[in-house]
Coordinates of N, CA and C in Angstrom, one line a residue:
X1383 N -31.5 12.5 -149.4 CA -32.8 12.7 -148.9 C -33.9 11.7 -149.4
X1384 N -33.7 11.4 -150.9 CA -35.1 10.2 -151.0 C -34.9 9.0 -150.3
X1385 N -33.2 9.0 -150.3 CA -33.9 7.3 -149.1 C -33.9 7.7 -147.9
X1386 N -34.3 8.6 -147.0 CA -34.7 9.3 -145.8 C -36.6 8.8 -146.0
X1387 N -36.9 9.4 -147.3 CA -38.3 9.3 -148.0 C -38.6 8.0 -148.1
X1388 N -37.9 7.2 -148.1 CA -38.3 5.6 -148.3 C -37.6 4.7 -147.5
X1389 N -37.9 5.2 -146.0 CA -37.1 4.8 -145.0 C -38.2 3.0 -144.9
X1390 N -37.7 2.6 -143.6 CA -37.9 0.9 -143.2 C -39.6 1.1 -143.2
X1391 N -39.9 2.3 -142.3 CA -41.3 2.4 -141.9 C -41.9 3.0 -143.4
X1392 N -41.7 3.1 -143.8 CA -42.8 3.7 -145.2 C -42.9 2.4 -145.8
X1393 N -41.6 2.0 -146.2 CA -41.5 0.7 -146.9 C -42.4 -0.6 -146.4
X1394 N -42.2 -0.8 -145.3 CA -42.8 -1.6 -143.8 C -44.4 -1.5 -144.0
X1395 N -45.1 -0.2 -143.8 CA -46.4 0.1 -144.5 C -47.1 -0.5 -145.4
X1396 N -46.0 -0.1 -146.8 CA -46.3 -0.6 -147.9 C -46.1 -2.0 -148.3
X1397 N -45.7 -2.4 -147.6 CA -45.7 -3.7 -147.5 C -46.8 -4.6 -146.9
X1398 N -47.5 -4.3 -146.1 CA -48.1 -4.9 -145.2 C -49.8 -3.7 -145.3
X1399 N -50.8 -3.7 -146.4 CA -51.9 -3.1 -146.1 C -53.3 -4.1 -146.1
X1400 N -53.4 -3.3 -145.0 CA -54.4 -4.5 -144.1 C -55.9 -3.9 -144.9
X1401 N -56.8 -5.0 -144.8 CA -58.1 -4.6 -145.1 C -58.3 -4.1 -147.1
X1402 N -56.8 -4.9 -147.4 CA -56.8 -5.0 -149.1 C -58.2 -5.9 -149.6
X1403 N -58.9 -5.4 -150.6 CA -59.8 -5.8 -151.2 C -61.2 -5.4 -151.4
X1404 N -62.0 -6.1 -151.8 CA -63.0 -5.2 -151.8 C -64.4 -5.8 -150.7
X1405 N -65.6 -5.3 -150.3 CA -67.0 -5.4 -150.2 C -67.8 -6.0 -150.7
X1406 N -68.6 -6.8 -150.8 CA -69.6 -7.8 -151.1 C -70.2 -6.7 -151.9
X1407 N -71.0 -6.0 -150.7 CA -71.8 -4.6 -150.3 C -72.4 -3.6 -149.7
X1408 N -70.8 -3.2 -150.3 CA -70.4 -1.8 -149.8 C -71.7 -0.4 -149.8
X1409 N -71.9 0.2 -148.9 CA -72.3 1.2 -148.5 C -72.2 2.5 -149.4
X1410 N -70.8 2.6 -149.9 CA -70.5 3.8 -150.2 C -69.1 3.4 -150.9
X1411 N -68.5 3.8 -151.9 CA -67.7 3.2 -153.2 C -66.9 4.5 -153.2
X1412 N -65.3 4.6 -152.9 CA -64.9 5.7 -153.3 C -63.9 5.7 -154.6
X1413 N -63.3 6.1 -155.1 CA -62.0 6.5 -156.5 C -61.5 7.4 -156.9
X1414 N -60.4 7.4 -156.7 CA -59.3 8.6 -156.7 C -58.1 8.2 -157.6
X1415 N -57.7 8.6 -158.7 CA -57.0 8.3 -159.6 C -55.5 9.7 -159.1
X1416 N -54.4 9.6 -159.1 CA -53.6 10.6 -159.1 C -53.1 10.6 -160.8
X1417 N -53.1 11.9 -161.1 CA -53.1 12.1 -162.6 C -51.9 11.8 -163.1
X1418 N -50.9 12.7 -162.5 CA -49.3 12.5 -162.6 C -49.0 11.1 -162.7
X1419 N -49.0 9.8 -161.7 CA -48.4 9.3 -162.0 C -49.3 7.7 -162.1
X1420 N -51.0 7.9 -161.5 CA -51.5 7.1 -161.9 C -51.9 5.8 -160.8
X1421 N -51.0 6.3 -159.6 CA -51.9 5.8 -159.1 C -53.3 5.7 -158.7
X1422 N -54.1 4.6 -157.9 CA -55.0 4.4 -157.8 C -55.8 4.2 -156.7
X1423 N -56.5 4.1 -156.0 CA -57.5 3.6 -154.6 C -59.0 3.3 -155.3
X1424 N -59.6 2.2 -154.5 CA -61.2 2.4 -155.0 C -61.3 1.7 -152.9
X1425 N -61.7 2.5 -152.8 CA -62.4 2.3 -151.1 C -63.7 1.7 -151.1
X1426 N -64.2 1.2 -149.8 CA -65.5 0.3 -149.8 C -65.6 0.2 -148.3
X1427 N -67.2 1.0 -148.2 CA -67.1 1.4 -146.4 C -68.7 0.9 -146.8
X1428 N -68.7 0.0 -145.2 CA -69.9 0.3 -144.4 C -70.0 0.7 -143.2
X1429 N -71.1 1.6 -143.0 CA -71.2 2.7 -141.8 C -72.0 1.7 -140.5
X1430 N -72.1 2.1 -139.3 CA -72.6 1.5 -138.6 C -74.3 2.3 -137.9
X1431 N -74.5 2.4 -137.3 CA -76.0 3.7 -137.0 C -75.6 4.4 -136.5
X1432 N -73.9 4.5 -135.7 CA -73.8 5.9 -135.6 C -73.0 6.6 -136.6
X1433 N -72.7 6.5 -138.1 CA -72.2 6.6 -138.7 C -70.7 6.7 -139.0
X1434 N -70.4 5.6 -138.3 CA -68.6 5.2 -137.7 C -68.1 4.2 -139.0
X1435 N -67.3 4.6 -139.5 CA -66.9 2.8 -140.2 C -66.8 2.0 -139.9
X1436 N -67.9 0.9 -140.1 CA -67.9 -0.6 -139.7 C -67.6 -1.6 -140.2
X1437 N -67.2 -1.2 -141.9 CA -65.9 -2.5 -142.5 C -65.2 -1.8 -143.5
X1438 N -64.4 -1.9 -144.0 CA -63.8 -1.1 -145.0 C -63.3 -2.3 -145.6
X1439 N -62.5 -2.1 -147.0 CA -62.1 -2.7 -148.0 C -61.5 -1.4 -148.8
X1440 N -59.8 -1.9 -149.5 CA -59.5 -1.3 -150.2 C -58.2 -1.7 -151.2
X1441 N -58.7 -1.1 -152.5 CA -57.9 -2.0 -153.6 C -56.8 -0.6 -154.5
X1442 N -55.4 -0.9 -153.6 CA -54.7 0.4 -154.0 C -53.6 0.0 -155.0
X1443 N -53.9 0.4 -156.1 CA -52.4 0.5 -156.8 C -51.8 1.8 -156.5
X1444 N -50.5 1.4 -156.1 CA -50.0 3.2 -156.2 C -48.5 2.3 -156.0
X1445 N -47.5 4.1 -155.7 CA -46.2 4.2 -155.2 C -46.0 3.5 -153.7
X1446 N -45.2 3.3 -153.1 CA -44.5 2.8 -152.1 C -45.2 3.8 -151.0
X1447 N -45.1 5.2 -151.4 CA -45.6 6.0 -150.9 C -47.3 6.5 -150.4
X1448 N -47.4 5.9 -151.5 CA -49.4 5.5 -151.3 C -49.9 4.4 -150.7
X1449 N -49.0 3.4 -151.0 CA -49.4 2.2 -150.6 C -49.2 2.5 -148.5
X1450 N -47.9 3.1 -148.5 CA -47.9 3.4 -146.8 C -48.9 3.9 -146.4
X1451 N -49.6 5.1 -146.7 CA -50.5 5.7 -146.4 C -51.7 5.2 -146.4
X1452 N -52.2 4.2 -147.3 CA -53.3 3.1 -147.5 C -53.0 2.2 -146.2
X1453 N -52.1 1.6 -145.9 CA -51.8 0.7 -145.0 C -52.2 1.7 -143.7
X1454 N -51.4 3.0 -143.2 CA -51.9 3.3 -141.8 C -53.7 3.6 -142.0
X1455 N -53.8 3.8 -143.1 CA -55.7 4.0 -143.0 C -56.3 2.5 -142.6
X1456 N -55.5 2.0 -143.4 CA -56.4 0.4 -143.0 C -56.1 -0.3 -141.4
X1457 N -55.2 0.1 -140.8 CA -55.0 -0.6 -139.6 C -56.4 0.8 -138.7
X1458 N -56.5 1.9 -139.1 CA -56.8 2.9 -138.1 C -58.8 3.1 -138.4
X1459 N -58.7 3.2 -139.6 CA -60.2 3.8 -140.1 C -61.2 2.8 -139.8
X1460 N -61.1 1.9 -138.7 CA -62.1 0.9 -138.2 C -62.9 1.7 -137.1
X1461 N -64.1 2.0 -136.7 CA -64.7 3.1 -135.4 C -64.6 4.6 -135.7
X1462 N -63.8 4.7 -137.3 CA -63.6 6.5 -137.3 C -65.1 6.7 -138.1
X1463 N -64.7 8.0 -137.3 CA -66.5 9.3 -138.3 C -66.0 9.8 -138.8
X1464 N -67.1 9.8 -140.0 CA -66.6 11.4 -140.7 C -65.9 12.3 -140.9
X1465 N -66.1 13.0 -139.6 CA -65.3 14.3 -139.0 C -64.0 13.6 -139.1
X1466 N -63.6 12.7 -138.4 CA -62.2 12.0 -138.1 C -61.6 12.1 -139.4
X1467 N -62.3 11.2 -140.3 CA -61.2 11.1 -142.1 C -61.5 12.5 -142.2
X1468 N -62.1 13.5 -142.1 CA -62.1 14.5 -143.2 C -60.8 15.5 -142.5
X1469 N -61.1 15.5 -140.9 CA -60.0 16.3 -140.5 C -58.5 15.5 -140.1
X1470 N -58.1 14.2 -140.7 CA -57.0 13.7 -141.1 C -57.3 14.2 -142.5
X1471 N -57.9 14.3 -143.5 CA -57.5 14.3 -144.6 C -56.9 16.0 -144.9
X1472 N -57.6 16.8 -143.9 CA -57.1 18.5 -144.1 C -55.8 18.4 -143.2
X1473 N -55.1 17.9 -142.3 CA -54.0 17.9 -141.7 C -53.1 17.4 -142.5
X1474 N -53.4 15.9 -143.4 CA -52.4 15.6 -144.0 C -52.1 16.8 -145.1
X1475 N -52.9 17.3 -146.0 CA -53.0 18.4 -146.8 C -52.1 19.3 -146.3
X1476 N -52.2 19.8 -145.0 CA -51.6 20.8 -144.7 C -49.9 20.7 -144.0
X1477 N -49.7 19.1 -143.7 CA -48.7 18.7 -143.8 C -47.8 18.7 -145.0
X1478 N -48.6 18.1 -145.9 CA -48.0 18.4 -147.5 C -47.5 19.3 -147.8
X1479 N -48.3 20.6 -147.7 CA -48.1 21.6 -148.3 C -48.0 22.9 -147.5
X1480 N -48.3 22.7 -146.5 CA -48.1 23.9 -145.7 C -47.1 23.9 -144.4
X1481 N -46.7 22.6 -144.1 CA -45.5 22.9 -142.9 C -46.1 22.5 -142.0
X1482 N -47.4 21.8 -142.0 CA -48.5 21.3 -140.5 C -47.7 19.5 -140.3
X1483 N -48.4 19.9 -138.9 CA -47.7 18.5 -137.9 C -48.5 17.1 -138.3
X1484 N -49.5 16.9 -139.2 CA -50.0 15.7 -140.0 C -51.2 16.0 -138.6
X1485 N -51.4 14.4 -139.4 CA -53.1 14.1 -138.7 C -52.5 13.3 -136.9
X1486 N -53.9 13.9 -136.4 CA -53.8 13.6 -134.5 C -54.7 12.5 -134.5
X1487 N -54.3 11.9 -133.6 CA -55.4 10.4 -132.9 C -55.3 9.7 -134.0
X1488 N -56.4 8.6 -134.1 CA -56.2 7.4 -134.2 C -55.4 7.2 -136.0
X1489 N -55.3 8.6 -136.7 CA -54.8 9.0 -137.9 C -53.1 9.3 -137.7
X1490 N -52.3 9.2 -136.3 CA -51.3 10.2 -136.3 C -50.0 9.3 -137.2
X1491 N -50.3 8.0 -137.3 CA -49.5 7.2 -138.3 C -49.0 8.1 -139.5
X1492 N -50.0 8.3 -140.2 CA -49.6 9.1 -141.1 C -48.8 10.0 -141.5
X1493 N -48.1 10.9 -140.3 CA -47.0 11.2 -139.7 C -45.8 10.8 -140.4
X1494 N -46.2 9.9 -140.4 CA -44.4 9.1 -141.2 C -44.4 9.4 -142.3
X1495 N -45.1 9.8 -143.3 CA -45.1 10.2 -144.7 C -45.0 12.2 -144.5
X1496 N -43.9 12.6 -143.6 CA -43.7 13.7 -143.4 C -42.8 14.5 -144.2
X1497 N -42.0 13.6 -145.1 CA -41.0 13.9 -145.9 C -41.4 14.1 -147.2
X1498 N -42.7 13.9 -147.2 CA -43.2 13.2 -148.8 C -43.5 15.0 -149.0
X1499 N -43.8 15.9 -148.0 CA -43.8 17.5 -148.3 C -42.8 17.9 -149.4
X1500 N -41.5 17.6 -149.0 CA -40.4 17.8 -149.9 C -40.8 17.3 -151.6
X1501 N -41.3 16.6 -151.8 CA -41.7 16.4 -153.2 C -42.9 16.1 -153.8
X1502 N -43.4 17.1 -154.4 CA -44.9 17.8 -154.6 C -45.5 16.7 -155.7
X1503 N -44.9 16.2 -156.6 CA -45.1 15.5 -157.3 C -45.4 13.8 -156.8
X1504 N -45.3 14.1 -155.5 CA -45.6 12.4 -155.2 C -46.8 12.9 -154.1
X1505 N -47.6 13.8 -153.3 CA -48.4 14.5 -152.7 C -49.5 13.6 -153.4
X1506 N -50.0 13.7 -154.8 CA -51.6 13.1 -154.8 C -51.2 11.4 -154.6
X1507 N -50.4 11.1 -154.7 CA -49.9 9.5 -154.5 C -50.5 8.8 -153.6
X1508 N -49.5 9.9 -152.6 CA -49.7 10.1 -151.1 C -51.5 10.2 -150.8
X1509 N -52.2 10.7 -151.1 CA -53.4 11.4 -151.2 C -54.9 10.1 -151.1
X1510 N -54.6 9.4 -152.3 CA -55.4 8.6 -153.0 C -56.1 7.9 -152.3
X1511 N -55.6 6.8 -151.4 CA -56.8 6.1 -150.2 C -57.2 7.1 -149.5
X1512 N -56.5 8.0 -148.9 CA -57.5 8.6 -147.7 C -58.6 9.7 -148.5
X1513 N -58.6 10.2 -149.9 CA -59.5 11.3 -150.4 C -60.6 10.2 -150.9
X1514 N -60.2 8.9 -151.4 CA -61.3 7.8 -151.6 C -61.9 7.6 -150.4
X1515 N -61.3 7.2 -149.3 CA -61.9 6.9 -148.2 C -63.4 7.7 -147.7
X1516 N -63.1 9.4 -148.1 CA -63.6 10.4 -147.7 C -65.1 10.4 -148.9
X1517 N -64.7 9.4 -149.7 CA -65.8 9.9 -151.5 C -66.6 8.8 -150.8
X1518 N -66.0 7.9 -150.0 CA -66.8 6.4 -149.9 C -67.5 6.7 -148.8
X1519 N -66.9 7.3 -147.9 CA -68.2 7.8 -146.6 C -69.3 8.8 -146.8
X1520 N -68.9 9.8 -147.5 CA -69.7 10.6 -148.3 C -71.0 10.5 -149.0
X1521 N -70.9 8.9 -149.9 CA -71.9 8.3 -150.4 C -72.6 7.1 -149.4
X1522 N -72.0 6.6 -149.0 CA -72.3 5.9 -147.8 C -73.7 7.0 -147.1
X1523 N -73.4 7.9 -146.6 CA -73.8 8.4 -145.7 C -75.4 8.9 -146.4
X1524 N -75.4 9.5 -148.2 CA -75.9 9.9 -148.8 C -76.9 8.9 -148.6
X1525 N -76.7 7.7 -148.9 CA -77.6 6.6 -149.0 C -78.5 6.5 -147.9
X1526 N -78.0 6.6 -146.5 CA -78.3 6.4 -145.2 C -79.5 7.4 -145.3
X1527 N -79.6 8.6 -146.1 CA -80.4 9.3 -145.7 C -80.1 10.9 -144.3
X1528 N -81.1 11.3 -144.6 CA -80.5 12.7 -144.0 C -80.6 12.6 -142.4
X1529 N -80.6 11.6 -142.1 CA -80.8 11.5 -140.5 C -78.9 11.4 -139.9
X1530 N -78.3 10.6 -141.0 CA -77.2 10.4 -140.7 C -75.9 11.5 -141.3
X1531 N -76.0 12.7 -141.9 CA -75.6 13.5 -142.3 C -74.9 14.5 -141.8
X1532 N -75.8 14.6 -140.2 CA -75.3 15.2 -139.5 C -73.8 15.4 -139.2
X1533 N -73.1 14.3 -139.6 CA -71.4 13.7 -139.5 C -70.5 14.7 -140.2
X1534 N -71.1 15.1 -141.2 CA -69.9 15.4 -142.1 C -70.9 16.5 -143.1
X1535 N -69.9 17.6 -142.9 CA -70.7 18.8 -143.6 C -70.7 18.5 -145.3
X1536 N -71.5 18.5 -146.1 CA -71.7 18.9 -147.9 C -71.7 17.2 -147.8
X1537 N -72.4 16.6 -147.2 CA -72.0 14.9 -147.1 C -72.5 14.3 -148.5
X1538 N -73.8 15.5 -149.0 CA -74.2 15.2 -150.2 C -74.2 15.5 -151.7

């Protein structure tokens, strides 16, 4: 089963994450450490006026498994809202852990990290860009002020 877990396409992912690095000046700064094993994400979003992602940057140490996951964020989270990362980030959650079909539209990549359910201990790995992603729009948005808020519920 783990090399099912670390098939061509996970590997493929992790190999290839687009939009690696960071922001001049970034909007909103996110960081997610996974405790277990340590990996890492620090995300870097700027929002556009309708509060869409209009550049991202991201600098991931992690597993093979994190790094895939960082890679389909970075090809996808270019035009996404709020709403979009937050309800890919509860789908993937609930793919994790609960038996759910992963994240829909422009998130459904993520999908391919469907096996990673099977082992709980690689889950925050898995986790780390997209919950940074979510810390980075959050403060982004904070900054923007309350006109832009509207996006994403507790934005502050």
């Amino acid at each position: 089963m783990i090399d099912e877990l670390y098939s061509a396409r996970i590997l493929g992912l992790a190999a290839n994450m687009p939009r690696a690095g960071r922001l001049a000046a970034p909007e909103g700064t996110g960081e997610r450490t996974a405790k277990l094993c340590g990996s890492r994400a620090v995300v870097d979003v700027i929002l556009d006026d309708g509060a869409r992602v209009a550049d991202f940057a991201q600098d991931v140490k992690a597993c093979a498994l994190g790094q895939a996951a960082a890679g389909v964020l970075g090809e996808a989270v270019i035009g996404a809202s709020p709403d979009e990362i937050e309800a890919a980030r509860d789908a993937m959650l609930a793919m994790l852990k609960a038996g759910g079909q992963g994240p829909e539209g422009r998130f459904e990549g993520l999908r391919a990290l469907k096996l990673v359910a099977d082992y709980p201990a690689r889950h925050a790995s898995t986790m780390v860009a997209l919950e940074a992603t979510l810390d980075a729009v959050r403060q982004a948005l904070a900054r923007k002020g309350p006109d832009t808020r509207t996006s994403l519920a507790g934005a502050a």
